[in-house]
CSV table of C-alpha atoms and ligand atoms in Angstrom, one decimal:
chain,number,residue,atom,x,y,z
A,1,MET,CA,113.3,94.5,53.9
A,2,ALA,CA,114.5,95.4,57.6
A,3,ASP,CA,118.7,97.1,57.8
A,4,ARG,CA,119.7,95.1,60.4
A,5,HIS,CA,117.6,92.3,63.6
A,6,VAL,CA,117.9,92.3,67.2
A,7,ASP,CA,116.6,89.4,69.4
A,8,HIS,CA,115.5,92.5,72.4
A,9,LEU,CA,114.3,96.2,71.0
A,10,LEU,CA,114.1,98.6,74.3
A,11,VAL,CA,112.2,101.6,73.3
A,12,GLY,CA,113.0,104.0,75.5
A,13,GLY,CA,116.2,105.5,77.2
A,14,GLY,CA,114.2,105.7,80.9
A,15,LEU,CA,114.9,103.6,83.7
A,16,ALA,CA,112.3,100.7,83.1
A,17,SER,CA,114.0,100.4,79.8
A,18,ALA,CA,117.6,100.3,81.5
A,19,SER,CA,116.3,97.8,83.7
A,20,CYS,CA,114.6,95.0,81.6
A,21,ALA,CA,118.1,95.3,79.8
A,22,ARG,CA,119.9,94.6,82.9
A,23,THR,CA,117.3,91.5,83.9
A,24,LEU,CA,117.8,90.3,80.2
A,25,ARG,CA,121.9,89.9,80.8
A,26,GLU,CA,121.2,89.1,84.3
A,27,GLU,CA,119.8,86.2,83.3
A,28,GLY,CA,121.2,85.2,80.8
A,29,ALA,CA,120.0,86.0,78.0
A,30,VAL,CA,122.4,86.3,74.8
A,31,GLY,CA,121.0,87.5,71.5
A,32,SER,CA,121.3,90.8,71.1
A,33,ILE,CA,119.9,93.7,72.4
A,34,LEU,CA,119.5,97.6,71.5
A,35,LEU,CA,118.0,100.6,73.9
A,36,VAL,CA,117.2,103.1,72.4
A,37,GLY,CA,116.7,107.0,74.1
A,38,ARG,CA,115.9,110.0,72.4
A,39,GLU,CA,117.3,112.1,75.0
A,40,PRO,CA,121.3,113.2,74.8
A,41,GLU,CA,122.0,111.0,78.1
A,42,PRO,CA,122.4,107.1,78.3
A,43,PRO,CA,119.0,106.3,81.4
A,44,TYR,CA,119.5,107.7,84.3
A,45,ASN,CA,117.5,107.5,87.5
A,46,ARG,CA,114.5,111.0,87.2
A,47,PRO,CA,114.1,112.3,91.0
A,48,PRO,CA,117.4,113.8,91.6
A,49,VAL,CA,116.0,115.8,89.3
A,50,SER,CA,113.7,117.4,91.4
A,51,LYS,CA,115.7,116.7,94.7
A,52,GLY,CA,119.8,116.6,94.8
A,53,TYR,CA,120.7,117.7,91.6
A,54,LEU,CA,118.5,120.8,91.4
A,55,GLN,CA,120.4,121.0,94.6
A,56,GLY,CA,123.9,120.8,93.5
A,57,ALA,CA,124.1,117.9,95.8
A,58,GLU,CA,124.3,115.3,93.3
A,59,ALA,CA,126.4,115.2,90.2
A,60,ARG,CA,125.5,114.3,87.2
A,61,ALA,CA,127.2,111.0,87.3
A,62,GLU,CA,125.5,109.9,89.7
A,63,THR,CA,121.8,109.9,88.9
A,64,TYR,CA,123.3,107.1,86.1
A,65,PHE,CA,121.2,104.6,85.8
A,66,ARG,CA,125.0,103.0,85.0
A,67,PRO,CA,128.1,104.1,84.0
A,68,ASP,CA,129.0,104.6,80.8
A,69,GLU,CA,131.5,101.9,80.1
A,70,TRP,CA,129.1,99.0,81.8
A,71,TRP,CA,126.6,99.4,78.0
A,72,ALA,CA,130.0,97.9,75.9
A,73,GLU,CA,130.8,95.5,78.6
A,74,GLN,CA,127.0,94.0,78.9
A,75,SER,CA,127.2,93.9,75.1
A,76,ILE,CA,124.0,96.2,75.0
A,77,GLU,CA,123.9,99.0,71.9
A,78,LEU,CA,122.8,102.3,73.3
A,79,LEU,CA,121.8,104.4,71.2
A,80,THR,CA,121.3,107.8,72.6
A,81,ARG,CA,119.7,111.2,71.0
A,82,THR,CA,117.5,109.3,68.9
A,83,SER,CA,113.9,108.4,68.6
A,84,VAL,CA,112.3,105.4,67.0
A,85,LEU,CA,109.6,107.0,64.7
A,86,LYS,CA,107.3,104.2,63.5
A,87,LEU,CA,106.5,100.2,65.0
A,88,ASP,CA,104.8,98.2,62.9
A,89,ALA,CA,104.1,95.6,65.3
A,90,GLU,CA,102.5,92.5,62.8
A,91,GLU,CA,106.1,92.7,60.9
A,92,ARG,CA,108.0,93.3,63.8
A,93,VAL,CA,110.1,96.4,62.4
A,94,ALA,CA,110.9,99.5,63.8
A,95,VAL,CA,112.3,103.2,61.9
A,96,LEU,CA,114.2,104.8,64.0
A,97,SER,CA,115.2,108.4,63.0
A,98,THR,CA,118.7,107.4,62.1
A,99,GLN,CA,116.0,105.6,58.9
A,100,GLU,CA,117.3,102.8,59.9
A,101,GLN,CA,114.8,100.0,60.0
A,102,VAL,CA,115.1,97.4,62.3
A,103,SER,CA,113.9,94.0,63.4
A,104,PHE,CA,113.2,92.2,66.3
A,105,THR,CA,112.0,89.3,68.1
A,106,THR,CA,110.4,90.6,71.1
A,107,ALA,CA,110.0,94.8,72.2
A,108,LEU,CA,109.7,96.7,75.2
A,109,ILE,CA,108.0,99.7,75.1
A,110,ALA,CA,109.4,102.2,78.0
A,111,THR,CA,109.1,105.3,76.1
A,112,GLY,CA,107.9,107.2,79.3
A,113,ALA,CA,105.7,110.7,80.1
A,114,ASN,CA,105.4,114.1,78.9
A,115,VAL,CA,104.6,116.8,81.5
A,116,ARG,CA,101.7,118.3,81.2
A,117,LEU,CA,101.4,121.8,79.4
A,118,LEU,CA,99.5,124.6,80.9
A,119,ARG,CA,97.7,127.0,78.7
A,120,ALA,CA,97.2,130.3,80.3
A,121,GLU,CA,97.9,133.8,78.9
A,122,GLY,CA,101.7,134.7,79.0
A,123,ALA,CA,102.7,131.2,79.0
A,124,GLN,CA,105.2,131.9,76.6
A,125,LEU,CA,107.3,134.1,77.7
A,126,ASP,CA,110.8,133.2,79.4
A,127,GLY,CA,111.2,132.1,82.6
A,128,ILE,CA,108.8,129.9,82.5
A,129,HIS,CA,109.9,126.0,83.3
A,130,TYR,CA,109.0,122.3,83.5
A,131,LEU,CA,111.0,120.0,85.2
A,132,ARG,CA,111.3,116.3,83.2
A,133,ALA,CA,115.0,116.0,82.1
A,134,LEU,CA,118.4,117.2,83.7
A,135,GLY,CA,118.6,119.8,81.4
A,136,ASN,CA,115.2,121.2,82.8
A,137,ALA,CA,117.2,121.2,86.4
A,138,ASP,CA,120.1,122.4,84.7
A,139,ALA,CA,118.3,126.0,83.1
A,140,VAL,CA,116.1,126.0,86.2
A,141,ARG,CA,119.5,125.9,87.8
A,142,ALA,CA,120.6,128.4,85.4
A,143,ASP,CA,117.4,130.2,85.7
A,144,VAL,CA,117.3,131.2,89.2
A,145,ALA,CA,121.1,132.8,89.7
A,146,GLY,CA,120.3,136.0,90.9
A,147,ARG,CA,117.3,135.8,90.9
A,148,GLU,CA,114.8,135.5,94.1
A,149,ARG,CA,111.0,134.8,94.1
A,150,VAL,CA,110.1,131.6,92.3
A,151,VAL,CA,106.6,131.1,92.6
A,152,LEU,CA,105.6,126.8,91.9
A,153,ILE,CA,102.5,125.4,90.6
A,154,GLY,CA,101.0,122.7,91.9
A,155,GLY,CA,100.9,120.9,95.2
A,156,SER,CA,102.0,117.5,94.6
A,157,TYR,CA,105.0,116.3,93.8
A,158,ILE,CA,107.5,117.8,91.8
A,159,GLY,CA,106.0,121.4,93.6
A,160,THR,CA,106.6,120.8,97.0
A,161,GLU,CA,110.3,119.4,95.9
A,162,VAL,CA,111.0,121.9,93.8
A,163,ALA,CA,109.7,124.2,96.3
A,164,ALA,CA,112.4,122.5,99.8
A,165,SER,CA,115.3,122.9,97.2
A,166,LEU,CA,115.6,125.8,95.7
A,167,THR,CA,114.7,127.1,99.4
A,168,THR,CA,117.9,125.3,100.6
A,169,LEU,CA,119.7,127.5,97.2
A,170,GLY,CA,118.1,130.7,99.0
A,171,LYS,CA,115.4,130.9,97.1
A,172,ARG,CA,112.5,133.0,98.2
A,173,CYS,CA,109.2,130.0,97.4
A,174,THR,CA,105.6,130.6,97.0
A,175,ILE,CA,103.6,127.5,95.6
A,176,LEU,CA,100.0,128.0,94.3
A,177,MET,CA,97.6,125.2,93.9
A,178,GLN,CA,93.6,124.7,93.2
A,179,GLU,CA,93.8,121.5,96.4
A,180,ASP,CA,93.0,123.5,100.3
A,181,VAL,CA,96.4,121.7,101.2
A,182,THR,CA,99.3,120.3,99.6
A,183,PHE,CA,99.4,116.2,98.4
A,184,GLU,CA,95.8,117.2,99.5
A,185,ARG,CA,94.6,114.5,96.8
A,186,SER,CA,96.6,111.9,97.4
A,187,PHE,CA,97.0,111.5,100.9
A,188,GLY,CA,94.3,113.5,102.0
A,189,ALA,CA,94.1,116.4,104.2
A,190,ALA,CA,95.7,115.4,107.3
A,191,ALA,CA,99.1,114.1,105.7
A,192,GLY,CA,98.7,116.8,103.6
A,193,GLY,CA,98.4,119.6,106.3
A,194,TYR,CA,101.2,118.2,108.6
A,195,LEU,CA,103.8,117.9,105.3
A,196,GLN,CA,102.5,121.7,103.9
A,197,ARG,CA,103.1,123.0,108.0
A,198,VAL,CA,106.8,121.4,107.5
A,199,LEU,CA,106.8,123.5,104.0
A,200,GLU,CA,105.9,126.5,105.9
A,201,ASP,CA,107.8,126.3,109.0
A,202,HIS,CA,111.1,126.7,106.2
A,203,GLY,CA,109.6,129.8,105.0
A,204,ILE,CA,107.7,128.5,101.7
A,205,GLU,CA,104.4,130.6,101.6
A,206,VAL,CA,102.0,128.2,100.3
A,207,ILE,CA,98.0,129.4,98.9
A,208,GLY,CA,96.2,126.4,98.6
A,209,GLY,CA,92.2,126.7,96.7
A,210,ASP,CA,93.6,128.8,93.8
A,211,ALA,CA,94.3,127.8,89.9
A,212,LEU,CA,96.7,130.1,87.5
A,213,GLY,CA,94.8,132.3,86.1
A,214,ARG,CA,97.7,134.3,83.8
A,215,PHE,CA,101.4,135.4,83.4
A,216,GLU,CA,102.2,138.7,83.4
A,217,GLY,CA,106.0,139.5,82.0
A,218,ASP,CA,107.6,143.1,80.9
A,219,GLY,CA,107.5,142.0,77.7
A,220,GLU,CA,110.0,138.8,77.5
A,221,ARG,CA,110.7,137.5,81.3
A,222,VAL,CA,107.4,136.5,83.5
A,223,THR,CA,106.9,138.8,86.2
A,224,ALA,CA,103.8,137.4,88.4
A,225,VAL,CA,101.5,134.7,88.3
A,226,VAL,CA,98.0,136.3,88.3
A,227,THR,CA,95.4,133.6,90.2
A,228,GLU,CA,92.0,132.7,88.9
A,229,SER,CA,91.0,135.1,92.3
A,230,GLY,CA,92.9,138.1,91.1
A,231,ARG,CA,96.0,137.3,94.0
A,232,GLU,CA,99.4,138.8,92.0
A,233,LEU,CA,102.5,136.8,93.7
A,234,PRO,CA,105.7,138.7,91.9
A,235,ALA,CA,107.5,135.8,89.8
A,236,ASP,CA,111.7,136.4,88.9
A,237,ALA,CA,110.4,132.1,87.6
A,238,VAL,CA,108.1,129.7,87.7
A,239,VAL,CA,108.4,126.2,87.9
A,240,VAL,CA,105.4,123.7,86.8
A,241,GLY,CA,104.4,121.0,87.9
A,242,ALA,CA,100.9,120.1,86.4
A,243,GLY,CA,101.1,116.4,86.5
A,244,ALA,CA,102.5,114.4,83.7
A,245,VAL,CA,100.8,112.7,80.6
A,246,PRO,CA,101.9,109.4,79.6
A,247,ASP,CA,103.9,109.0,75.7
A,248,VAL,CA,101.9,106.5,73.8
A,249,MET,CA,102.1,108.5,70.7
A,250,LEU,CA,104.2,105.4,69.3
A,251,ALA,CA,102.1,103.2,70.4
A,252,ARG,CA,98.7,104.9,69.0
A,253,ALA,CA,100.4,105.0,65.7
A,254,ALA,CA,101.3,101.5,66.0
A,255,LYS,CA,98.0,100.7,66.8
A,256,LEU,CA,98.6,99.4,70.1
A,257,GLU,CA,95.5,99.0,72.6
A,258,LEU,CA,95.4,102.2,74.4
A,259,GLY,CA,93.8,102.2,78.1
A,260,ALA,CA,91.2,104.1,79.8
A,261,ARG,CA,93.7,105.6,82.0
A,262,GLY,CA,95.4,107.3,78.9
A,263,GLY,CA,98.2,104.6,78.9
A,264,ILE,CA,99.5,101.4,76.9
A,265,ALA,CA,96.7,98.1,77.7
A,266,CYS,CA,98.8,95.6,79.1
A,267,SER,CA,97.7,92.0,80.2
A,268,SER,CA,98.8,91.5,83.8
A,269,ARG,CA,101.9,90.0,82.3
A,270,LEU,CA,102.7,93.5,81.2
A,271,GLU,CA,102.1,92.6,77.0
A,272,THR,CA,100.3,94.7,75.3
A,273,SER,CA,97.7,93.3,72.3
A,274,ALA,CA,100.6,92.6,70.6
A,275,SER,CA,101.7,89.5,71.1
A,276,GLY,CA,105.7,89.3,72.2
A,277,ILE,CA,105.9,93.2,72.8
A,278,TYR,CA,105.3,94.2,76.6
A,279,ALA,CA,105.2,97.7,78.2
A,280,ALA,CA,106.2,99.0,81.2
A,281,GLY,CA,107.1,102.2,83.1
A,282,ASP,CA,104.9,105.3,83.5
A,283,VAL,CA,103.3,104.3,79.3
A,284,CYS,CA,102.0,101.2,80.9
A,285,GLU,CA,98.6,100.4,82.2
A,286,TYR,CA,98.3,97.2,82.9
A,287,ASP,CA,95.5,95.1,84.6
A,288,SER,CA,96.7,94.3,88.1
A,289,VAL,CA,96.2,91.5,89.8
A,290,VAL,CA,96.7,93.0,93.3
A,291,HIS,CA,93.6,95.7,92.6
A,292,GLY,CA,92.1,93.5,90.8
A,293,GLY,CA,91.6,96.2,87.8
A,294,PRO,CA,93.8,98.6,85.5
A,295,LEU,CA,97.0,100.5,87.3
A,296,ARG,CA,98.9,103.0,85.8
A,297,VAL,CA,101.7,104.3,88.5
A,298,GLU,CA,104.3,106.6,88.0
A,299,HIS,CA,106.7,105.4,90.4
A,300,TRP,CA,110.3,105.2,90.4
A,301,ASP,CA,110.1,101.8,91.7
A,302,VAL,CA,107.2,100.9,89.5
A,303,ALA,CA,109.2,101.6,86.2
A,304,PHE,CA,112.1,99.2,87.7
A,305,ASN,CA,109.9,96.2,88.7
A,306,GLN,CA,107.8,96.2,85.7
A,307,GLY,CA,111.4,96.9,83.7
A,308,ARG,CA,112.6,93.1,85.5
A,309,ALA,CA,109.2,91.9,85.0
A,310,ALA,CA,108.7,92.8,81.2
A,311,ALA,CA,112.0,91.0,80.5
A,312,LEU,CA,111.6,87.6,82.7
A,313,ASN,CA,108.7,87.8,80.2
A,314,MET,CA,110.3,88.1,77.3
A,315,LEU,CA,112.6,85.6,78.5
A,316,GLY,CA,109.4,83.3,78.7
A,317,ALA,CA,108.9,83.5,82.7
A,318,ASP,CA,105.2,83.5,81.6
A,319,ARG,CA,104.1,85.5,85.5
A,320,ALA,CA,102.1,87.9,86.6
A,321,TYR,CA,103.0,91.4,87.6
A,322,ASP,CA,102.4,91.4,91.4
A,323,VAL,CA,104.5,94.2,93.3
A,324,VAL,CA,101.9,96.7,95.2
A,325,PRO,CA,103.3,100.3,94.0
A,326,TYR,CA,105.8,101.5,96.1
A,327,PHE,CA,106.7,106.1,96.2
A,328,PHE,CA,109.1,107.7,98.3
A,329,SER,CA,109.6,111.5,98.4
A,330,ASP,CA,111.7,113.8,100.2
A,331,LEU,CA,111.1,117.3,100.7
A,332,ALA,CA,114.9,118.3,101.1
A,333,ASP,CA,116.1,117.1,104.6
A,334,TRP,CA,113.1,118.2,106.1
A,335,ALA,CA,110.9,115.6,106.2
A,336,SER,CA,110.7,111.8,104.2
A,337,LEU,CA,108.1,109.8,102.7
A,338,GLU,CA,107.0,106.6,101.9
A,339,TYR,CA,103.4,104.8,100.2
A,340,VAL,CA,101.9,102.3,99.5
A,341,GLY,CA,99.0,101.2,97.3
A,342,PRO,CA,97.7,103.7,95.6
A,343,ALA,CA,93.9,104.9,96.2
A,344,SER,CA,92.4,106.8,94.6
A,345,ASP,CA,89.6,106.7,97.0
A,346,TRP,CA,89.0,105.2,100.8
A,347,ASP,CA,86.3,106.4,103.5
A,348,GLN,CA,88.6,106.5,105.7
A,349,GLU,CA,91.9,107.3,107.7
A,350,VAL,CA,93.4,105.5,110.7
A,351,VAL,CA,96.8,107.9,111.9
A,352,ARG,CA,99.6,105.4,113.5
A,353,GLY,CA,101.8,107.9,115.6
A,354,THR,CA,101.4,110.9,115.9
A,355,LEU,CA,101.1,113.2,112.9
A,356,ASP,CA,103.1,116.5,114.4
A,357,GLY,CA,105.7,114.2,116.2
A,358,GLY,CA,106.9,113.7,112.2
A,359,GLU,CA,107.2,109.6,113.0
A,360,PHE,CA,103.6,108.2,111.6
A,361,SER,CA,101.4,106.6,109.0
A,362,VAL,CA,98.7,106.9,107.6
A,363,TRP,CA,96.0,103.7,106.6
A,364,TYR,CA,93.7,104.5,103.7
A,365,LEU,CA,91.0,102.3,104.7
A,366,GLN,CA,87.8,101.5,102.3
A,367,GLU,CA,85.1,99.4,103.2
A,368,GLY,CA,87.4,98.6,106.0
A,369,ARG,CA,90.0,97.0,103.7
A,370,VAL,CA,93.8,98.5,103.5
A,371,ALA,CA,93.9,100.6,100.0
A,372,ALA,CA,97.4,102.2,100.6
A,373,CYS,CA,99.3,103.4,103.8
A,374,LEU,CA,101.5,106.8,103.6
A,375,SER,CA,104.4,106.2,106.4
A,376,VAL,CA,107.1,109.5,108.1
A,377,GLY,CA,109.9,107.7,109.8
A,378,ARG,CA,107.5,104.8,109.8
A,379,SER,CA,109.2,102.3,107.7
A,380,ASP,CA,108.6,99.0,109.0
A,381,ASP,CA,104.9,99.7,108.7
A,382,LEU,CA,104.9,99.6,105.0
A,383,GLU,CA,105.6,95.8,105.2
A,384,HIS,CA,102.5,95.0,106.8
A,385,ALA,CA,100.3,97.4,104.5
A,386,ARG,CA,101.7,95.1,101.4
A,387,ARG,CA,100.6,92.3,103.1
A,388,LEU,CA,97.0,93.7,103.8
A,389,ILE,CA,96.5,95.5,100.6
A,390,VAL,CA,97.5,92.3,99.1
A,391,SER,CA,95.3,90.2,101.1
A,392,GLY,CA,92.5,92.1,101.0
A,393,ALA,CA,91.8,91.2,105.0
A,394,ASP,CA,88.2,92.4,106.7
A,395,ILE,CA,89.8,94.1,109.3
A,396,GLY,CA,87.4,96.2,110.4
A,397,ASP,CA,87.1,99.2,112.0
A,398,GLY,CA,91.3,99.7,111.8
A,399,ALA,CA,91.1,100.9,115.2
A,400,ALA,CA,93.6,97.7,115.9
A,401,LEU,CA,96.0,100.2,112.7
A,402,GLY,CA,95.8,103.5,114.7
A,403,ASP,CA,96.9,101.3,118.4
A,404,LEU,CA,100.4,101.9,119.2
A,405,GLY,CA,100.1,99.1,121.8
A,406,THR,CA,99.2,96.2,118.6
A,407,ASP,CA,101.7,94.8,116.8
A,408,LEU,CA,101.3,95.1,113.3
A,409,ALA,CA,101.8,91.2,112.1
A,410,SER,CA,98.4,90.3,113.8
A,411,VAL,CA,96.3,92.6,111.9
A,412,GLY,CA,94.6,91.1,109.1
A,413,VAL,CA,95.6,87.5,109.8
B,501,FAD,C1,111.5,115.3,88.8
B,501,FAD,C2,111.2,113.7,88.5
B,501,FAD,C3,110.8,113.7,90.1
B,501,FAD,C4,111.3,112.5,90.3
B,501,FAD,N1,111.1,111.9,91.0
B,501,FAD,C5,110.5,110.7,92.2
B,501,FAD,C6,110.7,109.9,93.0
B,501,FAD,O1,111.4,110.7,94.8
B,501,FAD,N2,110.3,109.2,93.7
B,501,FAD,C7,109.1,108.3,92.3
B,501,FAD,O2,109.1,107.0,93.3
B,501,FAD,N3,109.3,107.9,91.6
B,501,FAD,C8,109.5,109.4,90.6
B,501,FAD,N4,109.8,109.9,90.0
B,501,FAD,C9,108.7,109.3,89.0
B,501,FAD,C10,110.1,108.7,88.3
B,501,FAD,O3,111.0,109.4,87.7
B,501,FAD,C11,109.6,107.9,86.9
B,501,FAD,O4,108.2,107.3,87.4
B,501,FAD,C12,110.2,106.8,86.0
B,501,FAD,O5,111.6,107.6,85.5
B,501,FAD,C13,109.7,106.7,84.7
B,501,FAD,O6,110.8,105.6,84.9
B,501,FAD,P1,110.8,105.3,82.9
B,501,FAD,O7,111.4,104.8,82.1
B,501,FAD,O8,109.3,104.5,82.3
B,501,FAD,O9,110.2,106.6,82.2
B,501,FAD,P2,111.1,108.1,81.3
B,501,FAD,O10,112.4,107.9,82.3
B,501,FAD,O11,109.8,109.0,81.2
B,501,FAD,O12,111.7,107.9,80.0
B,501,FAD,C14,111.2,107.1,79.3
B,501,FAD,C15,112.1,107.7,78.2
B,501,FAD,O13,111.8,107.9,76.9
B,501,FAD,C16,112.5,108.3,75.9
B,501,FAD,N5,111.6,108.1,74.3
B,501,FAD,C17,109.8,108.1,74.5
B,501,FAD,N6,109.8,108.9,73.2
B,501,FAD,C18,110.8,107.9,72.9
B,501,FAD,C19,110.6,106.9,70.9
B,501,FAD,N7,110.0,107.7,70.2
B,501,FAD,N8,112.1,106.6,70.6
B,501,FAD,C20,113.2,107.0,71.5
B,501,FAD,N9,112.7,107.5,72.6
B,501,FAD,C21,112.0,107.7,73.4
B,501,FAD,C22,111.4,109.3,76.5
B,501,FAD,O14,112.6,110.3,75.5
B,501,FAD,C23,112.3,109.4,78.2
B,501,FAD,O15,114.0,109.7,77.9
B,501,FAD,C24,109.9,111.7,89.2
B,501,FAD,C25,109.7,112.0,88.1
B,501,FAD,C26,110.0,113.3,87.6
B,501,FAD,C27,109.6,113.7,86.0
């Protein structure tokens, strides 16, 4: 026998759960909603963790999804510092770290992702950081105060954003990455090269085509990063941005089906293999009607929209999730990028605008069809990219996309 029953149990204290809770109420759900999260804070936005909050430009409360009083006003019960330890998908009962047993009618699993930890000699030394939560940003800021050289490991979002943020705080930053240029895997060498030049123009040293060998220290604290090729990079502190791993611990133990991309396998309606139990956000690997197969992405916008979509389906909407994933990133106030897609592979890139003019879009085509688009200062192009990704229209050699004289609205119609 459970200690109590709730209509909607939302597992995970991040954006996807928060968005789900809000939509449930907005759409008129009158039943009880319990949101359980293990972090000390109420749900908050993570993007500032590597940007405004890390720079000290944004206050903690500004990152919160909603002010503290909002949860009670909406009659949403919010339990922080609490984990769901066990989920019985058949009996529909969850066991919380408070020992309470809660039965539920519908549930959302939005347990997010955890940082990918690097194994290397010296990895236990002080001064080596990972970044996921507000508390990690506090630790980095406190640790770099009064110190000078920071090495960032990873040349994608976290590595580049943190390098930019810490440079604005007066630190000397070096990025070490396996790729030849920053963002190469996501955006290719041309756009990645442009973004790398932006970083270098602001004094950041970028070392590509190499990898972490080991950390060196004085017995307690890190003093250098030694690369695989033997380069020694002096470091007063290190921040690792080596990707994230979906947190499927609870789902696996509950015997929910997992997908090949490491997430919880979901239908196009974001329902897991257990009926009435949905997933959303970083942990959700859904059958994308836009992409024609399973997809899992770690984007703010996707967590927000999937939380919403899952709520609507909990209330019986029975709708496929068909939003084209959107991602944004800021390198301090030096460059902002936006992206729709995603493309894991492409055979052609078309640039609209001039790469070094700082206002361009890059179109990623696969067999004459738009798979993704990156914009730096050309946000309006993304609307056309979304349309072309969804329609899958054959646009031939893509020359029209690169011709500023061609109205994008006329392409692929
Ligand atoms: C530093 C950083 C910067 C980012 N910047 C950008 C950006 O600029 N643009 C962009 O598009 N995206 C960005 N992202 C990605 C984006 O923030 C994530 O995709 C989004 O936060 C995912 O939300 P989520 O709710 O799925 O998961 P999470 O935010 O990870 O939330 C899941 C929560 O559930 C908790 N939890 C896990 N298991 C349990 C359990 N069993 N019981 C209770 N609680 C549990 C976790 O502790 C966590 O608090 C960034 C991410 C990070 C880390």
